[in-house]
């Protein structure tokens, strides 16, 4: 099976073809993680670059996102390693003003599949909601995601709200998303920036002294 066609189906926003090819890839013994990182994400990168060049438009992004989501719905349950280990509790969300959720959901799935309990607050999440979820769930880690340069600044508001609630010493705060970097993480006083879902889990274990 030519898996490059899976990337093409994501770029074209052809959900049925993408899901069918993902199924075939699983049946051929390819790891779900590899299908995601080598073929699906590549498709999103290509459509994103086309959008940036004015060669694709918002409806194209939406169709690609729908195709990606269809594949992730299929692959996510297969990534759940029954590790039997509970490393800690994670509260995760995409910050206020930002509707991008594919990367954040990938990070959430990777945490779940690696033995963390995850409370996923979704997209467009206000600071107060993060604070409430940390309290209610007695969370060890707060993970903030943003994909827009116009929304990443809100991470600072969330961290200030966590401080104001007296919870800053209780939770480790991790930030990520395409426009975020380590300098920005330091500026907003997060504990750490990680570039992708895999790294996020590895670093989280280290932060909790469990690596
Ligand atoms: Co949007 N969009 N979008 N979009 N979109 C981007 C982000 C953009 C880079 C496209 C471009 O111009 N080339 C651009 C942002 C420019 C900027 O700010 N620098 C952009 C824009 C401009 C917009 C709108 C403003 C467009 C418009 O309406 N004119 C609008 C904003 C809406 C809003 O949020 N308020 C918008 C809307 C949308 C859709 C709704 C159509 C759709 C999202 C659908 C959805 O998520 N359900 C969409 C999409 C699909 C994209 C692109 C094409 C793909 C994003 C994606 O899912 N990537 C994107 C271009 C691109 O990134 N190439 C783009 C795949 C995903 C696996 O990667 O999310 O980066 P990513 O996650 C990665 C890492 O970033 C990391 O881990 C993941 C991989 O392991 N990560 C973390 C993410 N969160 C983390 C947290 C962590 C750690 C790692 O914590 C520790």
mmCIF file of N, CA and C and ligand atoms in Angstrom, residues 36-37 40-53 57-66 68-69 72 92-107 110-111 123-124 141-152 155 173-180 192-201, ligand 1:
data_model
loop_
_atom_site.group_PDB
_atom_site.id
_atom_site.type_symbol
_atom_site.label_atom_id
_atom_site.label_comp_id
_atom_site.label_asym_id
_atom_site.label_seq_id
_atom_site.Cartn_x
_atom_site.Cartn_y
_atom_site.Cartn_z
ATOM 1 N N UNK A 36 0.247 8.466 12.273
ATOM 2 C CA UNK A 36 -0.063 9.872 12.584
ATOM 3 C C UNK A 36 1.136 10.762 12.262
ATOM 4 N N UNK A 37 2.296 10.403 12.814
ATOM 5 C CA UNK A 37 3.413 11.346 12.697
ATOM 6 C C UNK A 37 4.021 11.377 11.295
ATOM 7 N N UNK A 40 -0.215 11.541 8.482
ATOM 8 C CA UNK A 40 -1.350 12.451 8.709
ATOM 9 C C UNK A 40 -0.878 13.880 8.964
ATOM 10 N N UNK A 41 0.079 14.043 9.884
ATOM 11 C CA UNK A 41 0.561 15.399 10.207
ATOM 12 C C UNK A 41 1.179 16.045 8.970
ATOM 13 N N UNK A 42 1.848 15.240 8.174
ATOM 14 C CA UNK A 42 2.451 15.765 6.937
ATOM 15 C C UNK A 42 1.378 16.388 6.040
ATOM 16 N N UNK A 43 0.230 15.713 5.951
ATOM 17 C CA UNK A 43 -0.881 16.234 5.144
ATOM 18 C C UNK A 43 -1.360 17.587 5.658
ATOM 19 N N UNK A 44 -1.463 17.706 6.998
ATOM 20 C CA UNK A 44 -1.908 18.984 7.579
ATOM 21 C C UNK A 44 -0.864 20.075 7.322
ATOM 22 N N UNK A 45 0.412 19.680 7.351
ATOM 23 C CA UNK A 45 1.468 20.674 7.078
ATOM 24 C C UNK A 45 1.366 21.195 5.646
ATOM 25 N N UNK A 46 1.095 20.260 4.725
ATOM 26 C CA UNK A 46 1.017 20.654 3.307
ATOM 27 C C UNK A 46 -0.163 21.598 3.082
ATOM 28 N N UNK A 47 -1.341 21.251 3.640
ATOM 29 C CA UNK A 47 -2.519 22.108 3.403
ATOM 30 C C UNK A 47 -2.316 23.465 4.112
ATOM 31 N N UNK A 48 -1.645 23.434 5.278
ATOM 32 C CA UNK A 48 -1.364 24.692 5.997
ATOM 33 C C UNK A 48 -0.444 25.599 5.186
ATOM 34 N N UNK A 49 0.571 24.998 4.567
ATOM 35 C CA UNK A 49 1.506 25.791 3.761
ATOM 36 C C UNK A 49 0.780 26.380 2.554
ATOM 37 N N UNK A 50 -0.104 25.572 1.940
ATOM 38 C CA UNK A 50 -0.866 26.085 0.775
ATOM 39 C C UNK A 50 -1.752 27.255 1.192
ATOM 40 N N UNK A 51 -2.355 27.103 2.387
ATOM 41 C CA UNK A 51 -3.211 28.180 2.896
ATOM 42 C C UNK A 51 -2.375 29.450 3.082
ATOM 43 N N UNK A 52 -1.178 29.261 3.663
ATOM 44 C CA UNK A 52 -0.273 30.397 3.884
ATOM 45 C C UNK A 52 0.115 31.097 2.580
ATOM 46 N N UNK A 53 0.183 30.305 1.498
ATOM 47 C CA UNK A 53 0.560 30.879 0.188
ATOM 48 C C UNK A 53 -0.645 31.386 -0.595
ATOM 49 N N UNK A 57 -7.944 27.544 1.008
ATOM 50 C CA UNK A 57 -8.795 28.481 1.749
ATOM 51 C C UNK A 57 -9.399 27.793 2.978
ATOM 52 N N UNK A 58 -10.103 28.577 3.814
ATOM 53 C CA UNK A 58 -10.616 28.017 5.067
ATOM 54 C C UNK A 58 -11.438 26.729 4.840
ATOM 55 N N UNK A 59 -12.336 26.662 3.840
ATOM 56 C CA UNK A 59 -13.067 25.395 3.651
ATOM 57 C C UNK A 59 -12.137 24.204 3.419
ATOM 58 N N UNK A 60 -11.001 24.445 2.745
ATOM 59 C CA UNK A 60 -10.035 23.359 2.529
ATOM 60 C C UNK A 60 -9.449 22.910 3.873
ATOM 61 N N UNK A 61 -9.117 23.913 4.710
ATOM 62 C CA UNK A 61 -8.561 23.569 6.030
ATOM 63 C C UNK A 61 -9.567 22.738 6.816
ATOM 64 N N UNK A 62 -10.850 23.156 6.739
ATOM 65 C CA UNK A 62 -11.892 22.455 7.496
ATOM 66 C C UNK A 62 -12.048 21.011 7.018
ATOM 67 N N UNK A 63 -12.004 20.824 5.703
ATOM 68 C CA UNK A 63 -12.155 19.460 5.173
ATOM 69 C C UNK A 63 -10.959 18.589 5.549
ATOM 70 N N UNK A 64 -9.761 19.163 5.489
ATOM 71 C CA UNK A 64 -8.571 18.396 5.892
ATOM 72 C C UNK A 64 -8.648 18.052 7.374
ATOM 73 N N UNK A 65 -9.099 19.051 8.167
ATOM 74 C CA UNK A 65 -9.205 18.824 9.614
ATOM 75 C C UNK A 65 -10.209 17.709 9.894
ATOM 76 N N UNK A 66 -11.308 17.678 9.135
ATOM 77 C CA UNK A 66 -12.334 16.649 9.334
ATOM 78 C C UNK A 66 -11.761 15.268 8.977
ATOM 79 N N UNK A 68 -8.609 14.425 9.072
ATOM 80 C CA UNK A 68 -7.622 14.092 10.115
ATOM 81 C C UNK A 68 -8.348 13.573 11.352
ATOM 82 N N UNK A 69 -9.439 14.261 11.730
ATOM 83 C CA UNK A 69 -10.184 13.864 12.932
ATOM 84 C C UNK A 69 -10.753 12.456 12.757
ATOM 85 N N UNK A 72 -7.991 10.101 13.378
ATOM 86 C CA UNK A 72 -7.595 10.060 14.791
ATOM 87 C C UNK A 72 -8.629 9.299 15.618
ATOM 88 N N UNK A 92 -5.927 19.783 30.274
ATOM 89 C CA UNK A 92 -5.426 20.311 29.005
ATOM 90 C C UNK A 92 -6.527 21.075 28.273
ATOM 91 N N UNK A 93 -6.130 22.132 27.548
ATOM 92 C CA UNK A 93 -7.109 22.848 26.732
ATOM 93 C C UNK A 93 -6.417 23.808 25.775
ATOM 94 N N UNK A 94 -7.171 24.213 24.745
ATOM 95 C CA UNK A 94 -6.714 25.263 23.838
ATOM 96 C C UNK A 94 -7.255 26.578 24.386
ATOM 97 N N UNK A 95 -6.396 27.588 24.455
ATOM 98 C CA UNK A 95 -6.780 28.816 25.175
ATOM 99 C C UNK A 95 -7.844 29.650 24.453
ATOM 100 N N UNK A 96 -8.441 30.549 25.222
ATOM 101 C CA UNK A 96 -9.521 31.426 24.748
ATOM 102 C C UNK A 96 -9.196 32.085 23.392
ATOM 103 N N UNK A 97 -10.193 32.100 22.513
ATOM 104 C CA UNK A 97 -10.039 32.736 21.207
ATOM 105 C C UNK A 97 -9.536 31.797 20.135
ATOM 106 N N UNK A 98 -9.077 30.613 20.554
ATOM 107 C CA UNK A 98 -8.423 29.689 19.619
ATOM 108 C C UNK A 98 -9.265 28.420 19.456
ATOM 109 N N UNK A 99 -9.553 28.075 18.192
ATOM 110 C CA UNK A 99 -10.451 26.938 17.920
ATOM 111 C C UNK A 99 -9.708 25.713 17.392
ATOM 112 N N UNK A 100 -8.393 25.766 17.332
ATOM 113 C CA UNK A 100 -7.617 24.635 16.804
ATOM 114 C C UNK A 100 -7.538 23.523 17.860
ATOM 115 N N UNK A 101 -7.946 22.313 17.482
ATOM 116 C CA UNK A 101 -7.907 21.272 18.515
ATOM 117 C C UNK A 101 -7.225 19.971 18.109
ATOM 118 N N UNK A 102 -6.763 19.876 16.874
ATOM 119 C CA UNK A 102 -6.201 18.595 16.429
ATOM 120 C C UNK A 102 -4.904 18.270 17.180
ATOM 121 N N UNK A 103 -3.994 19.240 17.232
ATOM 122 C CA UNK A 103 -2.711 19.018 17.919
ATOM 123 C C UNK A 103 -2.917 18.796 19.403
ATOM 124 N N UNK A 104 -3.794 19.618 19.991
ATOM 125 C CA UNK A 104 -4.078 19.485 21.437
ATOM 126 C C UNK A 104 -4.654 18.104 21.735
ATOM 127 N N UNK A 105 -5.551 17.615 20.868
ATOM 128 C CA UNK A 105 -6.139 16.288 21.101
ATOM 129 C C UNK A 105 -5.110 15.178 20.935
ATOM 130 N N UNK A 106 -4.153 15.430 20.055
ATOM 131 C CA UNK A 106 -3.074 14.457 19.883
ATOM 132 C C UNK A 106 -2.223 14.392 21.154
ATOM 133 N N UNK A 107 -1.930 15.559 21.706
ATOM 134 C CA UNK A 107 -1.162 15.607 22.961
ATOM 135 C C UNK A 107 -1.959 14.881 24.053
ATOM 136 N N UNK A 110 -1.859 11.134 23.593
ATOM 137 C CA UNK A 110 -0.538 10.579 23.907
ATOM 138 C C UNK A 110 -0.378 10.469 25.432
ATOM 139 N N UNK A 111 -0.874 11.469 26.166
ATOM 140 C CA UNK A 111 -0.833 11.398 27.634
ATOM 141 C C UNK A 111 -1.667 10.200 28.114
ATOM 142 N N UNK A 123 -11.695 23.500 23.394
ATOM 143 C CA UNK A 123 -11.122 24.695 22.762
ATOM 144 C C UNK A 123 -11.692 25.960 23.394
ATOM 145 N N UNK A 124 -11.063 27.114 23.076
ATOM 146 C CA UNK A 124 -11.610 28.411 23.480
ATOM 147 C C UNK A 124 -11.860 28.458 24.987
ATOM 148 N N UNK A 141 -0.557 18.529 36.420
ATOM 149 C CA UNK A 141 -0.001 19.246 35.271
ATOM 150 C C UNK A 141 -1.099 19.987 34.518
ATOM 151 N N UNK A 142 -0.780 21.227 34.133
ATOM 152 C CA UNK A 142 -1.679 21.989 33.260
ATOM 153 C C UNK A 142 -0.983 22.121 31.904
ATOM 154 N N UNK A 143 -1.687 21.715 30.838
ATOM 155 C CA UNK A 143 -1.120 21.820 29.486
ATOM 156 C C UNK A 143 -1.946 22.816 28.671
ATOM 157 N N UNK A 144 -1.270 23.863 28.174
ATOM 158 C CA UNK A 144 -1.947 24.892 27.389
ATOM 159 C C UNK A 144 -1.483 24.819 25.946
ATOM 160 N N UNK A 145 -2.470 24.867 25.027
ATOM 161 C CA UNK A 145 -2.145 24.827 23.596
ATOM 162 C C UNK A 145 -2.684 26.086 22.912
ATOM 163 N N UNK A 146 -1.917 26.608 21.947
ATOM 164 C CA UNK A 146 -2.380 27.730 21.105
ATOM 165 C C UNK A 146 -1.731 27.602 19.741
ATOM 166 N N UNK A 147 -2.504 27.890 18.697
ATOM 167 C CA UNK A 147 -1.983 27.790 17.323
ATOM 168 C C UNK A 147 -1.868 29.149 16.651
ATOM 169 N N UNK A 148 -2.353 30.182 17.328
ATOM 170 C CA UNK A 148 -2.364 31.504 16.699
ATOM 171 C C UNK A 148 -1.474 32.475 17.471
ATOM 172 N N UNK A 149 -0.781 33.319 16.739
ATOM 173 C CA UNK A 149 0.041 34.339 17.409
ATOM 174 C C UNK A 149 -0.865 35.306 18.194
ATOM 175 N N UNK A 150 -2.126 35.409 17.755
ATOM 176 C CA UNK A 150 -3.053 36.323 18.443
ATOM 177 C C UNK A 150 -3.649 35.730 19.717
ATOM 178 N N UNK A 151 -3.510 34.416 19.925
ATOM 179 C CA UNK A 151 -4.097 33.809 21.139
ATOM 180 C C UNK A 151 -3.042 33.312 22.130
ATOM 181 N N UNK A 152 -1.801 33.121 21.664
ATOM 182 C CA UNK A 152 -0.792 32.552 22.560
ATOM 183 C C UNK A 152 -0.576 33.439 23.800
ATOM 184 N N UNK A 155 -2.065 32.731 27.246
ATOM 185 C CA UNK A 155 -1.465 31.765 28.173
ATOM 186 C C UNK A 155 -0.993 32.483 29.444
ATOM 187 N N UNK A 173 3.267 23.715 34.763
ATOM 188 C CA UNK A 173 2.565 24.244 33.590
ATOM 189 C C UNK A 173 3.415 24.050 32.339
ATOM 190 N N UNK A 174 2.816 23.375 31.343
ATOM 191 C CA UNK A 174 3.501 23.095 30.079
ATOM 192 C C UNK A 174 2.759 23.824 28.967
ATOM 193 N N UNK A 175 3.506 24.417 28.040
ATOM 194 C CA UNK A 175 2.863 25.122 26.928
ATOM 195 C C UNK A 175 3.405 24.601 25.596
ATOM 196 N N UNK A 176 2.550 24.715 24.554
ATOM 197 C CA UNK A 176 2.976 24.280 23.231
ATOM 198 C C UNK A 176 2.001 24.730 22.156
ATOM 199 N N UNK A 177 2.309 24.343 20.912
ATOM 200 C CA UNK A 177 1.533 24.792 19.755
ATOM 201 C C UNK A 177 2.482 25.492 18.807
ATOM 202 N N UNK A 178 2.121 25.500 17.513
ATOM 203 C CA UNK A 178 3.054 25.951 16.477
ATOM 204 C C UNK A 178 3.768 27.292 16.737
ATOM 205 N N UNK A 179 3.101 28.363 17.207
ATOM 206 C CA UNK A 179 3.828 29.625 17.346
ATOM 207 C C UNK A 179 4.599 29.764 18.671
ATOM 208 N N UNK A 180 4.446 28.795 19.554
ATOM 209 C CA UNK A 180 5.045 28.887 20.901
ATOM 210 C C UNK A 180 6.478 28.346 20.856
ATOM 211 N N UNK A 192 7.659 24.788 31.233
ATOM 212 C CA UNK A 192 8.365 24.220 30.090
ATOM 213 C C UNK A 192 7.566 24.332 28.796
ATOM 214 N N UNK A 193 8.296 24.382 27.675
ATOM 215 C CA UNK A 193 7.700 24.304 26.336
ATOM 216 C C UNK A 193 8.112 22.970 25.743
ATOM 217 N N UNK A 194 7.164 22.304 25.066
ATOM 218 C CA UNK A 194 7.582 21.139 24.277
ATOM 219 C C UNK A 194 6.996 21.258 22.872
ATOM 220 N N UNK A 195 7.731 20.721 21.912
ATOM 221 C CA UNK A 195 7.388 20.921 20.500
ATOM 222 C C UNK A 195 6.295 19.987 20.005
ATOM 223 N N UNK A 196 6.245 18.770 20.543
ATOM 224 C CA UNK A 196 5.228 17.847 20.039
ATOM 225 C C UNK A 196 4.677 16.949 21.142
ATOM 226 N N UNK A 197 3.715 16.113 20.741
ATOM 227 C CA UNK A 197 2.979 15.306 21.710
ATOM 228 C C UNK A 197 3.897 14.291 22.410
ATOM 229 N N UNK A 198 4.788 13.715 21.652
ATOM 230 C CA UNK A 198 5.686 12.715 22.203
ATOM 231 C C UNK A 198 6.588 13.311 23.280
ATOM 232 N N UNK A 199 7.200 14.448 22.900
ATOM 233 C CA UNK A 199 8.106 15.137 23.830
ATOM 234 C C UNK A 199 7.344 15.580 25.077
ATOM 235 N N UNK A 200 6.082 16.006 24.886
ATOM 236 C CA UNK A 200 5.292 16.489 26.023
ATOM 237 C C UNK A 200 5.199 15.413 27.105
ATOM 238 N N UNK A 201 4.945 14.174 26.687
ATOM 239 C CA UNK A 201 4.791 13.092 27.660
ATOM 240 C C UNK A 201 6.122 12.783 28.354
HETATM 241 CO CO1 LIG B 1 -5.936 27.630 11.196
HETATM 242 N N1 LIG B 1 -4.262 28.630 11.148
HETATM 243 N N2 LIG B 1 -6.947 29.324 11.309
HETATM 244 N N3 LIG B 1 -7.526 26.527 11.047
HETATM 245 N N4 LIG B 1 -4.803 26.213 10.727
HETATM 246 C C1 LIG B 1 -3.014 27.850 11.183
HETATM 247 C C2 LIG B 1 -2.552 27.614 12.615
HETATM 248 C C3 LIG B 1 -2.025 28.789 10.331
HETATM 249 C C4 LIG B 1 -0.536 28.600 10.699
HETATM 250 C C5 LIG B 1 -2.274 28.568 8.805
HETATM 251 C C6 LIG B 1 -1.376 29.428 7.927
HETATM 252 O O1 LIG B 1 -1.576 30.628 7.849
HETATM 253 N N5 LIG B 1 -0.401 28.840 7.273
HETATM 254 C C7 LIG B 1 -2.594 30.211 10.692
HETATM 255 C C8 LIG B 1 -1.990 30.866 11.956
HETATM 256 C C9 LIG B 1 -1.117 32.045 11.650
HETATM 257 C C10 LIG B 1 -0.552 32.580 12.922
HETATM 258 O O2 LIG B 1 -1.216 32.979 13.827
HETATM 259 N N6 LIG B 1 0.783 32.558 12.971
HETATM 260 C C11 LIG B 1 -4.072 29.884 10.866
HETATM 261 C C12 LIG B 1 -5.106 30.867 10.743
HETATM 262 C C13 LIG B 1 -4.669 32.255 10.290
HETATM 263 C C14 LIG B 1 -6.469 30.580 11.016
HETATM 264 C C15 LIG B 1 -7.668 31.542 10.955
HETATM 265 C C16 LIG B 1 -7.430 32.927 11.552
HETATM 266 C C17 LIG B 1 -8.110 31.585 9.467
HETATM 267 C C18 LIG B 1 -9.260 32.504 9.159
HETATM 268 O O3 LIG B 1 -10.334 32.327 9.638
HETATM 269 N N7 LIG B 1 -8.928 33.493 8.364
HETATM 270 C C19 LIG B 1 -8.740 30.772 11.767
HETATM 271 C C20 LIG B 1 -8.693 31.097 13.280
HETATM 272 C C21 LIG B 1 -9.830 30.422 14.036
HETATM 273 C C22 LIG B 1 -9.618 30.493 15.541
HETATM 274 O O4 LIG B 1 -8.937 29.652 16.090
HETATM 275 N N8 LIG B 1 -10.164 31.508 16.180
HETATM 276 C C23 LIG B 1 -8.276 29.360 11.536
HETATM 277 C C24 LIG B 1 -9.168 28.292 11.481
HETATM 278 C C25 LIG B 1 -8.795 26.983 11.223
HETATM 279 C C26 LIG B 1 -9.815 25.846 11.046
HETATM 280 C C27 LIG B 1 -10.993 25.919 12.022
HETATM 281 C C28 LIG B 1 -10.334 25.946 9.628
HETATM 282 C C29 LIG B 1 -8.909 24.581 11.173
HETATM 283 C C30 LIG B 1 -8.861 23.985 12.614
HETATM 284 C C31 LIG B 1 -9.780 22.799 12.787
HETATM 285 C C32 LIG B 1 -9.526 22.103 14.099
HETATM 286 O O5 LIG B 1 -8.487 22.186 14.751
HETATM 287 N N9 LIG B 1 -10.537 21.362 14.498
HETATM 288 C C33 LIG B 1 -7.514 25.160 10.894
HETATM 289 C C34 LIG B 1 -6.381 24.370 10.563
HETATM 290 C C35 LIG B 1 -6.656 22.913 10.285
HETATM 291 C C36 LIG B 1 -5.059 24.913 10.478
HETATM 292 C C37 LIG B 1 -3.738 24.227 10.036
HETATM 293 C C38 LIG B 1 -3.793 24.028 8.525
HETATM 294 C C39 LIG B 1 -3.419 22.880 10.648
HETATM 295 C C40 LIG B 1 -3.417 22.847 12.158
HETATM 296 C C41 LIG B 1 -3.294 21.396 12.587
HETATM 297 O O6 LIG B 1 -4.267 20.792 12.970
HETATM 298 N N10 LIG B 1 -2.076 20.818 12.437
HETATM 299 C C42 LIG B 1 -2.651 25.292 10.496
HETATM 300 C C43 LIG B 1 -1.392 25.302 9.640
HETATM 301 C C44 LIG B 1 -0.339 24.354 10.178
HETATM 302 O O7 LIG B 1 -0.194 24.180 11.379
HETATM 303 N N11 LIG B 1 0.422 23.794 9.312
HETATM 304 C C45 LIG B 1 -3.457 26.506 10.683
HETATM 305 C C46 LIG B 1 -1.816 19.419 12.723
HETATM 306 C C47 LIG B 1 -1.517 19.270 14.223
HETATM 307 C C48 LIG B 1 -1.165 17.825 14.534
HETATM 308 O O8 LIG B 1 -0.408 20.093 14.512
HETATM 309 O O9 LIG B 1 -1.790 21.689 15.914
HETATM 310 O O10 LIG B 1 0.644 22.217 15.358
HETATM 311 P P1 LIG B 1 -0.417 21.213 15.649
HETATM 312 O O11 LIG B 1 0.012 20.390 16.948
HETATM 313 C C49 LIG B 1 1.323 19.874 17.079
HETATM 314 C C50 LIG B 1 2.288 20.808 17.816
HETATM 315 O O12 LIG B 1 2.008 22.180 17.618
HETATM 316 C C51 LIG B 1 2.203 20.332 19.216
HETATM 317 O O13 LIG B 1 1.887 18.946 19.151
HETATM 318 C C52 LIG B 1 1.236 18.628 17.935
HETATM 319 C C53 LIG B 1 1.985 17.519 17.215
HETATM 320 O O14 LIG B 1 2.484 16.556 18.019
HETATM 321 N N12 LIG B 1 1.296 20.933 20.173
HETATM 322 C C54 LIG B 1 1.651 20.939 21.487
HETATM 323 C C55 LIG B 1 0.089 21.506 20.055
HETATM 324 N N13 LIG B 1 -0.353 21.916 21.258
HETATM 325 C C56 LIG B 1 0.589 21.574 22.150
HETATM 326 C C57 LIG B 1 0.643 21.743 23.534
HETATM 327 C C58 LIG B 1 1.773 21.272 24.200
HETATM 328 C C59 LIG B 1 2.817 20.659 23.518
HETATM 329 C C60 LIG B 1 2.781 20.477 22.142
HETATM 330 O O15 LIG B 1 1.818 21.493 25.523
HETATM 331 C C61 LIG B 1 2.885 21.052 26.239
#
